[in-house]
């Protein structure tokens, strides 16, 4: 970091500003909490008067013009806008774009000026909707975008600089309650996007007929068994019926303790077509004790005779690598998430902005860990390799009771490698039918035949261990796929 940017070091004084009672307030409070946990000094501000002098201020959902003297209190002032600026300035751009039939919603993080949405753009991104979400679900996506873009900005080594807006501008008008009026002579299909964007409390959908006005409350019925969603979004990809299989490259311990090799694995996985790279977040000391008794030695398989502690010590991915690996994933355009093996690992991964969490087979019956992961409201990918039918049912019940609605159950046999005759792919659709979750496979067999057959049987996600060379020394290479096989 250059000397002129020394002020950018933690702890930084950060204001998170919402000047009206808005849906975005809970997400702003969460952002404040996460920034303080990372070592900054963040403060939530409900008025401009509460904004203090500091390094950065984020303005979310503000309706009042911010005067220059207020902006001058912070070195950097940022605002998130749901449009492709300069097109789409004005009011409620998310709502207006959905009413226009758009489901790929552009996002901008820009430097705040007195003109609110006229400043230089720092980051551009997008939020992809499926076309069925109601307003509260759209707000949930937007809230996550608020947090992720702010963390990305503050995670930079130096404060990013925006570029001036270019191109033809446009302005959305203010939206009023009268704009939620339905035509009783038109079909619901023709007016569905209007129904999606109404606020049941502030401006409910309504129609007028035979001299009277009728208000409608629009809510989505949960049709999935057990309350789980049939289609799940991880990052920018949807996982479920009607979408291509989601392919995860598991790094496990195949980096052999070398960060450079871990980066090579990520580059190769992206080149081979992986949608995501998965890590494992633990240390030997968080999993076991250093003991060589018979209960602490592995019997059979690739690791026969080794102590648990020595295996975990060799295979673990150092926690101080994670930030660099997540950043490489963003550069490559693939998602990065991990298997947390204890509750502190969940918090650690949340601070890194993980789009999902994976529960490993050995941890599936750790109900405290399940509740912790479910509390993040992120998609959960759960392997079942060490659980019986009763234990799977109990764990699914724990997740549902803890509020998780996006759950993928992976059929898995915890053998390294697994013989194809032992895999029984019919278990996979049976898990989905019984528990109402998205089906998938964590495949430890040699070759690709079982993975291909699993997709034919309905797998929406396939996880494979990935290596640069199966002949390398290390704990997991022999049970992994190389680049050419992975790419098939």
mmCIF file of N, CA and C in Angstrom, residues 47-173:
data_model
loop_
_atom_site.group_PDB
_atom_site.id
_atom_site.type_symbol
_atom_site.label_atom_id
_atom_site.label_comp_id
_atom_site.label_asym_id
_atom_site.label_seq_id
_atom_site.Cartn_x
_atom_site.Cartn_y
_atom_site.Cartn_z
ATOM 1 N N UNK A 47 -29.916 9.382 9.939
ATOM 2 C CA UNK A 47 -30.049 10.747 9.417
ATOM 3 C C UNK A 47 -28.679 11.248 8.997
ATOM 4 N N UNK A 48 -28.665 12.303 8.192
ATOM 5 C CA UNK A 48 -27.389 12.903 7.800
ATOM 6 C C UNK A 48 -26.661 13.486 9.002
ATOM 7 N N UNK A 49 -27.408 13.941 9.997
ATOM 8 C CA UNK A 49 -26.776 14.545 11.169
ATOM 9 C C UNK A 49 -25.918 13.549 11.946
ATOM 10 N N UNK A 50 -26.224 12.253 11.813
ATOM 11 C CA UNK A 50 -25.484 11.232 12.562
ATOM 12 C C UNK A 50 -24.179 10.837 11.881
ATOM 13 N N UNK A 51 -23.976 11.276 10.650
ATOM 14 C CA UNK A 51 -22.766 10.906 9.918
ATOM 15 C C UNK A 51 -21.567 11.640 10.515
ATOM 16 N N UNK A 52 -20.547 10.866 10.877
ATOM 17 C CA UNK A 52 -19.350 11.451 11.477
ATOM 18 C C UNK A 52 -18.212 11.505 10.466
ATOM 19 N N UNK A 53 -17.176 12.229 10.796
ATOM 20 C CA UNK A 53 -16.009 12.267 9.936
ATOM 21 C C UNK A 53 -15.341 10.894 9.923
ATOM 22 N N UNK A 54 -14.894 10.468 8.735
ATOM 23 C CA UNK A 54 -14.276 9.160 8.645
ATOM 24 C C UNK A 54 -13.690 8.895 7.275
ATOM 25 N N UNK A 55 -13.454 7.610 7.025
ATOM 26 C CA UNK A 55 -12.814 7.204 5.775
ATOM 27 C C UNK A 55 -13.826 6.906 4.668
ATOM 28 N N UNK A 56 -15.011 6.391 5.015
ATOM 29 C CA UNK A 56 -15.975 6.032 3.965
ATOM 30 C C UNK A 56 -17.389 6.090 4.516
ATOM 31 N N UNK A 57 -18.332 6.450 3.639
ATOM 32 C CA UNK A 57 -19.757 6.418 3.965
ATOM 33 C C UNK A 57 -20.495 5.749 2.813
ATOM 34 N N UNK A 58 -21.417 4.849 3.148
ATOM 35 C CA UNK A 58 -22.245 4.160 2.159
ATOM 36 C C UNK A 58 -23.687 4.630 2.345
ATOM 37 N N UNK A 59 -24.283 5.115 1.250
ATOM 38 C CA UNK A 59 -25.650 5.630 1.286
ATOM 39 C C UNK A 59 -26.552 4.627 0.574
ATOM 40 N N UNK A 60 -27.501 4.047 1.308
ATOM 41 C CA UNK A 60 -28.385 3.018 0.765
ATOM 42 C C UNK A 60 -29.839 3.451 0.908
ATOM 43 N N UNK A 61 -30.566 3.448 -0.196
ATOM 44 C CA UNK A 61 -31.992 3.731 -0.146
ATOM 45 C C UNK A 61 -32.324 5.117 0.342
ATOM 46 N N UNK A 62 -31.406 6.062 0.185
ATOM 47 C CA UNK A 62 -31.646 7.419 0.689
ATOM 48 C C UNK A 62 -32.565 8.193 -0.253
ATOM 49 N N UNK A 63 -33.440 8.988 0.330
ATOM 50 C CA UNK A 63 -34.393 9.768 -0.461
ATOM 51 C C UNK A 63 -34.077 11.259 -0.418
ATOM 52 N N UNK A 64 -33.186 11.689 0.463
ATOM 53 C CA UNK A 64 -32.845 13.104 0.580
ATOM 54 C C UNK A 64 -31.530 13.384 -0.140
ATOM 55 N N UNK A 65 -31.453 14.562 -0.741
ATOM 56 C CA UNK A 65 -30.211 14.994 -1.372
ATOM 57 C C UNK A 65 -29.147 15.194 -0.296
ATOM 58 N N UNK A 66 -27.967 14.653 -0.551
ATOM 59 C CA UNK A 66 -26.871 14.786 0.407
ATOM 60 C C UNK A 66 -26.053 16.025 0.057
ATOM 61 N N UNK A 67 -26.047 17.032 0.899
ATOM 62 C CA UNK A 67 -25.340 18.274 0.571
ATOM 63 C C UNK A 67 -23.830 18.098 0.626
ATOM 64 N N UNK A 68 -23.090 19.002 -0.050
ATOM 65 C CA UNK A 68 -21.625 18.884 -0.110
ATOM 66 C C UNK A 68 -20.955 18.870 1.248
ATOM 67 N N UNK A 69 -21.481 19.606 2.225
ATOM 68 C CA UNK A 69 -20.817 19.647 3.525
ATOM 69 C C UNK A 69 -20.913 18.305 4.238
ATOM 70 N N UNK A 70 -21.979 17.550 3.963
ATOM 71 C CA UNK A 70 -22.096 16.205 4.542
ATOM 72 C C UNK A 70 -21.147 15.249 3.832
ATOM 73 N N UNK A 71 -21.095 15.321 2.497
ATOM 74 C CA UNK A 71 -20.182 14.461 1.751
ATOM 75 C C UNK A 71 -18.736 14.723 2.149
ATOM 76 N N UNK A 72 -18.432 15.960 2.538
ATOM 77 C CA UNK A 72 -17.059 16.319 2.883
ATOM 78 C C UNK A 72 -16.586 15.675 4.184
ATOM 79 N N UNK A 73 -17.492 15.073 4.938
ATOM 80 C CA UNK A 73 -17.091 14.454 6.214
ATOM 81 C C UNK A 73 -16.308 13.154 6.009
ATOM 82 N N UNK A 74 -16.406 12.553 4.824
ATOM 83 C CA UNK A 74 -15.719 11.289 4.572
ATOM 84 C C UNK A 74 -14.873 11.381 3.308
ATOM 85 N N UNK A 75 -13.768 10.659 3.319
ATOM 86 C CA UNK A 75 -12.882 10.653 2.157
ATOM 87 C C UNK A 75 -13.543 9.996 0.949
ATOM 88 N N UNK A 76 -14.369 8.993 1.190
ATOM 89 C CA UNK A 76 -15.054 8.300 0.108
ATOM 90 C C UNK A 76 -16.533 8.179 0.458
ATOM 91 N N UNK A 77 -17.405 8.449 -0.526
ATOM 92 C CA UNK A 77 -18.848 8.320 -0.356
ATOM 93 C C UNK A 77 -19.378 7.447 -1.489
ATOM 94 N N UNK A 78 -20.113 6.392 -1.141
ATOM 95 C CA UNK A 78 -20.559 5.420 -2.127
ATOM 96 C C UNK A 78 -22.061 5.201 -2.057
ATOM 97 N N UNK A 79 -22.652 4.864 -3.207
ATOM 98 C CA UNK A 79 -24.072 4.517 -3.261
ATOM 99 C C UNK A 79 -24.245 3.381 -4.258
ATOM 100 N N UNK A 80 -25.157 2.435 -3.973
ATOM 101 C CA UNK A 80 -25.445 1.338 -4.885
ATOM 102 C C UNK A 80 -26.739 1.635 -5.624
ATOM 103 N N UNK A 81 -26.709 1.412 -6.942
ATOM 104 C CA UNK A 81 -27.860 1.734 -7.781
ATOM 105 C C UNK A 81 -28.180 0.539 -8.675
ATOM 106 N N UNK A 82 -29.454 0.217 -8.827
ATOM 107 C CA UNK A 82 -29.877 -0.957 -9.600
ATOM 108 C C UNK A 82 -30.212 -0.570 -11.035
ATOM 109 N N UNK A 83 -29.227 -0.069 -11.774
ATOM 110 C CA UNK A 83 -29.431 0.233 -13.187
ATOM 111 C C UNK A 83 -28.082 0.383 -13.858
ATOM 112 N N UNK A 84 -28.117 0.439 -15.188
ATOM 113 C CA UNK A 84 -26.886 0.572 -15.976
ATOM 114 C C UNK A 84 -26.629 2.054 -16.229
ATOM 115 N N UNK A 85 -26.233 2.753 -15.192
ATOM 116 C CA UNK A 85 -26.037 4.192 -15.310
ATOM 117 C C UNK A 85 -25.094 4.536 -16.467
ATOM 118 N N UNK A 86 -25.410 5.645 -17.182
ATOM 119 C CA UNK A 86 -26.384 6.687 -16.842
ATOM 120 C C UNK A 86 -27.839 6.360 -17.194
ATOM 121 N N UNK A 87 -28.088 5.238 -17.859
ATOM 122 C CA UNK A 87 -29.473 4.854 -18.119
ATOM 123 C C UNK A 87 -30.113 4.369 -16.828
ATOM 124 N N UNK A 88 -31.330 4.793 -16.547
ATOM 125 C CA UNK A 88 -32.056 4.306 -15.388
ATOM 126 C C UNK A 88 -31.847 5.083 -14.117
ATOM 127 N N UNK A 89 -31.536 6.378 -14.241
ATOM 128 C CA UNK A 89 -31.490 7.212 -13.053
ATOM 129 C C UNK A 89 -32.908 7.413 -12.517
ATOM 130 N N UNK A 90 -32.989 7.987 -11.344
ATOM 131 C CA UNK A 90 -34.312 8.308 -10.828
ATOM 132 C C UNK A 90 -34.772 7.382 -9.732
ATOM 133 N N UNK A 91 -36.055 7.059 -9.732
ATOM 134 C CA UNK A 91 -36.696 6.381 -8.620
ATOM 135 C C UNK A 91 -37.002 4.909 -8.942
ATOM 136 N N UNK A 92 -36.854 4.051 -7.935
ATOM 137 C CA UNK A 92 -37.275 2.640 -8.000
ATOM 138 C C UNK A 92 -36.840 1.949 -9.284
ATOM 139 N N UNK A 93 -35.543 2.028 -9.636
ATOM 140 C CA UNK A 93 -35.122 1.428 -10.913
ATOM 141 C C UNK A 93 -35.340 -0.082 -10.964
ATOM 142 N N UNK A 94 -35.185 -0.789 -9.839
ATOM 143 C CA UNK A 94 -35.426 -2.228 -9.834
ATOM 144 C C UNK A 94 -36.864 -2.522 -10.258
ATOM 145 N N UNK A 95 -37.822 -1.850 -9.626
ATOM 146 C CA UNK A 95 -39.229 -2.092 -9.923
ATOM 147 C C UNK A 95 -39.553 -1.774 -11.370
ATOM 148 N N UNK A 96 -39.090 -0.638 -11.860
ATOM 149 C CA UNK A 96 -39.418 -0.255 -13.230
ATOM 150 C C UNK A 96 -38.831 -1.233 -14.247
ATOM 151 N N UNK A 97 -37.631 -1.735 -13.985
ATOM 152 C CA UNK A 97 -37.032 -2.683 -14.935
ATOM 153 C C UNK A 97 -37.781 -4.006 -14.959
ATOM 154 N N UNK A 98 -38.250 -4.468 -13.797
ATOM 155 C CA UNK A 98 -39.059 -5.693 -13.783
ATOM 156 C C UNK A 98 -40.362 -5.465 -14.550
ATOM 157 N N UNK A 99 -40.963 -4.290 -14.385
ATOM 158 C CA UNK A 99 -42.187 -3.972 -15.119
ATOM 159 C C UNK A 99 -41.932 -3.909 -16.623
ATOM 160 N N UNK A 100 -40.705 -3.632 -17.020
ATOM 161 C CA UNK A 100 -40.334 -3.646 -18.433
ATOM 162 C C UNK A 100 -40.058 -5.046 -18.955
ATOM 163 N N UNK A 101 -40.157 -6.042 -18.062
ATOM 164 C CA UNK A 101 -39.929 -7.424 -18.472
ATOM 165 C C UNK A 101 -38.505 -7.896 -18.322
ATOM 166 N N UNK A 102 -37.662 -7.133 -17.609
ATOM 167 C CA UNK A 102 -36.268 -7.518 -17.447
ATOM 168 C C UNK A 102 -36.089 -8.350 -16.184
ATOM 169 N N UNK A 103 -35.231 -9.365 -16.264
ATOM 170 C CA UNK A 103 -34.871 -10.147 -15.090
ATOM 171 C C UNK A 103 -33.360 -10.161 -14.854
ATOM 172 N N UNK A 104 -32.599 -9.595 -15.776
ATOM 173 C CA UNK A 104 -31.157 -9.411 -15.587
ATOM 174 C C UNK A 104 -30.953 -7.949 -15.209
ATOM 175 N N UNK A 105 -30.869 -7.704 -13.906
ATOM 176 C CA UNK A 105 -30.878 -6.338 -13.389
ATOM 177 C C UNK A 105 -29.445 -5.848 -13.198
ATOM 178 N N UNK A 106 -29.022 -4.805 -13.921
ATOM 179 C CA UNK A 106 -27.659 -4.286 -13.736
ATOM 180 C C UNK A 106 -27.518 -3.589 -12.388
ATOM 181 N N UNK A 107 -26.317 -3.643 -11.844
ATOM 182 C CA UNK A 107 -26.005 -2.997 -10.568
ATOM 183 C C UNK A 107 -24.776 -2.116 -10.735
ATOM 184 N N UNK A 108 -24.761 -1.005 -10.033
ATOM 185 C CA UNK A 108 -23.590 -0.120 -10.025
ATOM 186 C C UNK A 108 -23.266 0.282 -8.596
ATOM 187 N N UNK A 109 -21.995 0.286 -8.266
ATOM 188 C CA UNK A 109 -21.514 0.958 -7.065
ATOM 189 C C UNK A 109 -20.800 2.208 -7.550
ATOM 190 N N UNK A 110 -21.296 3.382 -7.150
ATOM 191 C CA UNK A 110 -20.751 4.615 -7.668
ATOM 192 C C UNK A 110 -20.401 5.570 -6.539
ATOM 193 N N UNK A 111 -19.551 6.513 -6.866
ATOM 194 C CA UNK A 111 -19.176 7.539 -5.910
ATOM 195 C C UNK A 111 -20.329 8.523 -5.763
ATOM 196 N N UNK A 112 -20.753 8.755 -4.535
ATOM 197 C CA UNK A 112 -21.889 9.624 -4.274
ATOM 198 C C UNK A 112 -21.509 11.083 -4.510
ATOM 199 N N UNK A 113 -22.413 11.782 -5.158
ATOM 200 C CA UNK A 113 -22.268 13.221 -5.349
ATOM 201 C C UNK A 113 -23.571 13.877 -4.929
ATOM 202 N N UNK A 114 -23.612 15.175 -5.000
ATOM 203 C CA UNK A 114 -24.852 15.867 -4.646
ATOM 204 C C UNK A 114 -25.976 15.464 -5.589
ATOM 205 N N UNK A 115 -25.622 15.037 -6.812
ATOM 206 C CA UNK A 115 -26.624 14.588 -7.771
ATOM 207 C C UNK A 115 -27.084 13.168 -7.566
ATOM 208 N N UNK A 116 -26.701 12.526 -6.479
ATOM 209 C CA UNK A 116 -27.114 11.192 -6.048
ATOM 210 C C UNK A 116 -26.622 10.098 -6.988
ATOM 211 N N UNK A 117 -27.111 10.078 -8.241
ATOM 212 C CA UNK A 117 -26.776 8.971 -9.132
ATOM 213 C C UNK A 117 -26.002 9.443 -10.365
ATOM 214 N N UNK A 118 -25.217 10.495 -10.203
ATOM 215 C CA UNK A 118 -24.481 11.047 -11.332
ATOM 216 C C UNK A 118 -22.966 10.887 -11.195
ATOM 217 N N UNK A 119 -22.497 10.256 -10.116
ATOM 218 C CA UNK A 119 -21.064 10.173 -9.870
ATOM 219 C C UNK A 119 -20.377 9.093 -10.674
ATOM 220 N N UNK A 120 -19.038 9.043 -10.603
ATOM 221 C CA UNK A 120 -18.263 8.011 -11.306
ATOM 222 C C UNK A 120 -18.614 6.606 -10.802
ATOM 223 N N UNK A 121 -18.636 5.637 -11.714
ATOM 224 C CA UNK A 121 -18.989 4.258 -11.383
ATOM 225 C C UNK A 121 -17.730 3.485 -11.005
ATOM 226 N N UNK A 122 -17.751 2.870 -9.829
ATOM 227 C CA UNK A 122 -16.601 2.100 -9.342
ATOM 228 C C UNK A 122 -16.685 0.653 -9.802
ATOM 229 N N UNK A 123 -17.836 0.010 -9.593
ATOM 230 C CA UNK A 123 -18.036 -1.378 -10.004
ATOM 231 C C UNK A 123 -19.351 -1.489 -10.758
ATOM 232 N N UNK A 124 -19.384 -2.390 -11.720
ATOM 233 C CA UNK A 124 -20.632 -2.772 -12.383
ATOM 234 C C UNK A 124 -20.830 -4.267 -12.220
ATOM 235 N N UNK A 125 -22.065 -4.677 -12.049
ATOM 236 C CA UNK A 125 -22.397 -6.088 -11.909
ATOM 237 C C UNK A 125 -23.833 -6.305 -12.337
ATOM 238 N N UNK A 126 -24.395 -7.417 -11.927
ATOM 239 C CA UNK A 126 -25.789 -7.691 -12.276
ATOM 240 C C UNK A 126 -26.394 -8.621 -11.243
ATOM 241 N N UNK A 127 -27.701 -8.617 -11.195
ATOM 242 C CA UNK A 127 -28.485 -9.495 -10.333
ATOM 243 C C UNK A 127 -29.484 -10.212 -11.228
ATOM 244 N N UNK A 128 -29.391 -11.533 -11.294
ATOM 245 C CA UNK A 128 -30.228 -12.302 -12.215
ATOM 246 C C UNK A 128 -31.423 -12.874 -11.456
ATOM 247 N N UNK A 129 -32.611 -12.537 -11.916
ATOM 248 C CA UNK A 129 -33.856 -13.073 -11.352
ATOM 249 C C UNK A 129 -34.393 -14.158 -12.262
ATOM 250 N N UNK A 130 -35.180 -15.047 -11.690
ATOM 251 C CA UNK A 130 -35.766 -16.128 -12.488
ATOM 252 C C UNK A 130 -37.088 -15.741 -13.136
ATOM 253 N N UNK A 131 -37.735 -14.701 -12.651
ATOM 254 C CA UNK A 131 -38.999 -14.281 -13.220
ATOM 255 C C UNK A 131 -40.199 -14.616 -12.365
ATOM 256 N N UNK A 132 -39.965 -15.231 -11.190
ATOM 257 C CA UNK A 132 -41.086 -15.568 -10.309
ATOM 258 C C UNK A 132 -41.011 -14.831 -8.965
ATOM 259 N N UNK A 133 -39.888 -14.181 -8.689
ATOM 260 C CA UNK A 133 -39.676 -13.586 -7.366
ATOM 261 C C UNK A 133 -40.647 -12.433 -7.117
ATOM 262 N N UNK A 134 -41.146 -12.374 -5.891
ATOM 263 C CA UNK A 134 -41.937 -11.232 -5.459
ATOM 264 C C UNK A 134 -41.002 -10.164 -4.885
ATOM 265 N N UNK A 135 -41.573 -9.015 -4.520
ATOM 266 C CA UNK A 135 -40.757 -7.869 -4.152
ATOM 267 C C UNK A 135 -39.834 -8.156 -2.974
ATOM 268 N N UNK A 136 -40.313 -8.878 -1.963
ATOM 269 C CA UNK A 136 -39.448 -9.136 -0.810
ATOM 270 C C UNK A 136 -38.262 -10.017 -1.184
ATOM 271 N N UNK A 137 -38.469 -10.945 -2.127
ATOM 272 C CA UNK A 137 -37.357 -11.776 -2.587
ATOM 273 C C UNK A 137 -36.360 -10.948 -3.391
ATOM 274 N N UNK A 138 -36.867 -10.034 -4.220
ATOM 275 C CA UNK A 138 -35.965 -9.146 -4.954
ATOM 276 C C UNK A 138 -35.158 -8.279 -3.986
ATOM 277 N N UNK A 139 -35.825 -7.798 -2.948
ATOM 278 C CA UNK A 139 -35.122 -6.987 -1.954
ATOM 279 C C UNK A 139 -34.039 -7.799 -1.249
ATOM 280 N N UNK A 140 -34.322 -9.073 -1.001
ATOM 281 C CA UNK A 140 -33.313 -9.919 -0.365
ATOM 282 C C UNK A 140 -32.071 -10.023 -1.252
ATOM 283 N N UNK A 141 -32.282 -10.202 -2.554
ATOM 284 C CA UNK A 141 -31.149 -10.249 -3.482
ATOM 285 C C UNK A 141 -30.395 -8.915 -3.483
ATOM 286 N N UNK A 142 -31.164 -7.838 -3.506
ATOM 287 C CA UNK A 142 -30.530 -6.523 -3.511
ATOM 288 C C UNK A 142 -29.755 -6.273 -2.220
ATOM 289 N N UNK A 143 -30.336 -6.691 -1.087
ATOM 290 C CA UNK A 143 -29.642 -6.515 0.181
ATOM 291 C C UNK A 143 -28.304 -7.221 0.195
ATOM 292 N N UNK A 144 -28.275 -8.452 -0.348
ATOM 293 C CA UNK A 144 -27.017 -9.189 -0.444
ATOM 294 C C UNK A 144 -26.035 -8.465 -1.360
ATOM 295 N N UNK A 145 -26.565 -7.890 -2.440
ATOM 296 C CA UNK A 145 -25.697 -7.146 -3.356
ATOM 297 C C UNK A 145 -25.108 -5.924 -2.660
ATOM 298 N N UNK A 146 -25.920 -5.248 -1.840
ATOM 299 C CA UNK A 146 -25.410 -4.117 -1.058
ATOM 300 C C UNK A 146 -24.193 -4.549 -0.239
ATOM 301 N N UNK A 147 -24.349 -5.634 0.488
ATOM 302 C CA UNK A 147 -23.290 -6.093 1.385
ATOM 303 C C UNK A 147 -22.063 -6.538 0.600
ATOM 304 N N UNK A 148 -22.278 -7.356 -0.447
ATOM 305 C CA UNK A 148 -21.152 -7.912 -1.200
ATOM 306 C C UNK A 148 -20.333 -6.820 -1.886
ATOM 307 N N UNK A 149 -21.008 -5.832 -2.468
ATOM 308 C CA UNK A 149 -20.267 -4.773 -3.154
ATOM 309 C C UNK A 149 -19.510 -3.891 -2.167
ATOM 310 N N UNK A 150 -20.114 -3.635 -1.012
ATOM 311 C CA UNK A 150 -19.411 -2.844 -0.009
ATOM 312 C C UNK A 150 -18.175 -3.575 0.491
ATOM 313 N N UNK A 151 -18.303 -4.864 0.772
ATOM 314 C CA UNK A 151 -17.160 -5.637 1.247
ATOM 315 C C UNK A 151 -16.073 -5.725 0.183
ATOM 316 N N UNK A 152 -16.493 -5.883 -1.068
ATOM 317 C CA UNK A 152 -15.504 -5.925 -2.153
ATOM 318 C C UNK A 152 -14.728 -4.614 -2.222
ATOM 319 N N UNK A 153 -15.439 -3.503 -2.105
ATOM 320 C CA UNK A 153 -14.795 -2.189 -2.156
ATOM 321 C C UNK A 153 -13.807 -2.018 -1.000
ATOM 322 N N UNK A 154 -14.258 -2.365 0.202
ATOM 323 C CA UNK A 154 -13.426 -2.150 1.385
ATOM 324 C C UNK A 154 -12.307 -3.167 1.497
ATOM 325 N N UNK A 155 -12.400 -4.266 0.750
ATOM 326 C CA UNK A 155 -11.366 -5.291 0.800
ATOM 327 C C UNK A 155 -10.193 -4.965 -0.115
ATOM 328 N N UNK A 156 -10.334 -3.944 -0.960
ATOM 329 C CA UNK A 156 -9.258 -3.570 -1.875
ATOM 330 C C UNK A 156 -8.060 -3.020 -1.101
ATOM 331 N N UNK A 157 -6.881 -3.193 -1.680
ATOM 332 C CA UNK A 157 -5.661 -2.718 -1.023
ATOM 333 C C UNK A 157 -5.608 -1.196 -0.949
ATOM 334 N N UNK A 158 -6.262 -0.547 -1.902
ATOM 335 C CA UNK A 158 -6.364 0.917 -1.920
ATOM 336 C C UNK A 158 -7.773 1.263 -2.379
ATOM 337 N N UNK A 159 -8.281 2.428 -2.015
ATOM 338 C CA UNK A 159 -9.653 2.765 -2.393
ATOM 339 C C UNK A 159 -9.829 2.803 -3.902
ATOM 340 N N UNK A 160 -10.713 1.961 -4.470
ATOM 341 C CA UNK A 160 -10.916 1.964 -5.921
ATOM 342 C C UNK A 160 -11.437 3.315 -6.406
ATOM 343 N N UNK A 161 -11.078 3.639 -7.628
ATOM 344 C CA UNK A 161 -11.472 4.916 -8.231
ATOM 345 C C UNK A 161 -12.474 4.651 -9.342
ATOM 346 N N UNK A 162 -13.553 5.429 -9.365
ATOM 347 C CA UNK A 162 -14.584 5.235 -10.365
ATOM 348 C C UNK A 162 -14.250 5.892 -11.698
ATOM 349 N N UNK A 163 -15.029 5.488 -12.734
ATOM 350 C CA UNK A 163 -14.901 6.068 -14.061
ATOM 351 C C UNK A 163 -16.151 6.878 -14.379
ATOM 352 N N UNK A 164 -16.011 8.017 -15.057
ATOM 353 C CA UNK A 164 -17.180 8.846 -15.373
ATOM 354 C C UNK A 164 -18.220 8.061 -16.170
ATOM 355 N N UNK A 165 -19.480 8.340 -15.909
ATOM 356 C CA UNK A 165 -20.562 7.713 -16.657
ATOM 357 C C UNK A 165 -20.535 8.190 -18.104
ATOM 358 N N UNK A 166 -20.784 7.263 -19.024
ATOM 359 C CA UNK A 166 -20.789 7.606 -20.438
ATOM 360 C C UNK A 166 -22.033 7.028 -21.090
ATOM 361 N N UNK A 167 -22.468 7.660 -22.164
ATOM 362 C CA UNK A 167 -23.622 7.171 -22.898
ATOM 363 C C UNK A 167 -24.865 7.994 -22.617
ATOM 364 N N UNK A 168 -25.951 7.586 -23.254
ATOM 365 C CA UNK A 168 -27.209 8.310 -23.140
ATOM 366 C C UNK A 168 -27.906 7.976 -21.835
ATOM 367 N N UNK A 169 -28.369 8.981 -21.142
ATOM 368 C CA UNK A 169 -29.040 8.783 -19.867
ATOM 369 C C UNK A 169 -30.551 8.705 -20.004
ATOM 370 N N UNK A 170 -31.180 8.167 -18.976
ATOM 371 C CA UNK A 170 -32.638 8.127 -18.891
ATOM 372 C C UNK A 170 -33.023 8.186 -17.429
ATOM 373 N N UNK A 171 -34.274 8.553 -17.168
ATOM 374 C CA UNK A 171 -34.726 8.761 -15.791
ATOM 375 C C UNK A 171 -36.049 8.055 -15.571
ATOM 376 N N UNK A 172 -36.131 7.275 -14.473
ATOM 377 C CA UNK A 172 -37.398 6.660 -14.072
ATOM 378 C C UNK A 172 -38.163 7.622 -13.166
ATOM 379 N N UNK A 173 -39.478 7.718 -13.336
ATOM 380 C CA UNK A 173 -40.264 8.610 -12.482
ATOM 381 C C UNK A 173 -40.538 7.989 -11.126
#
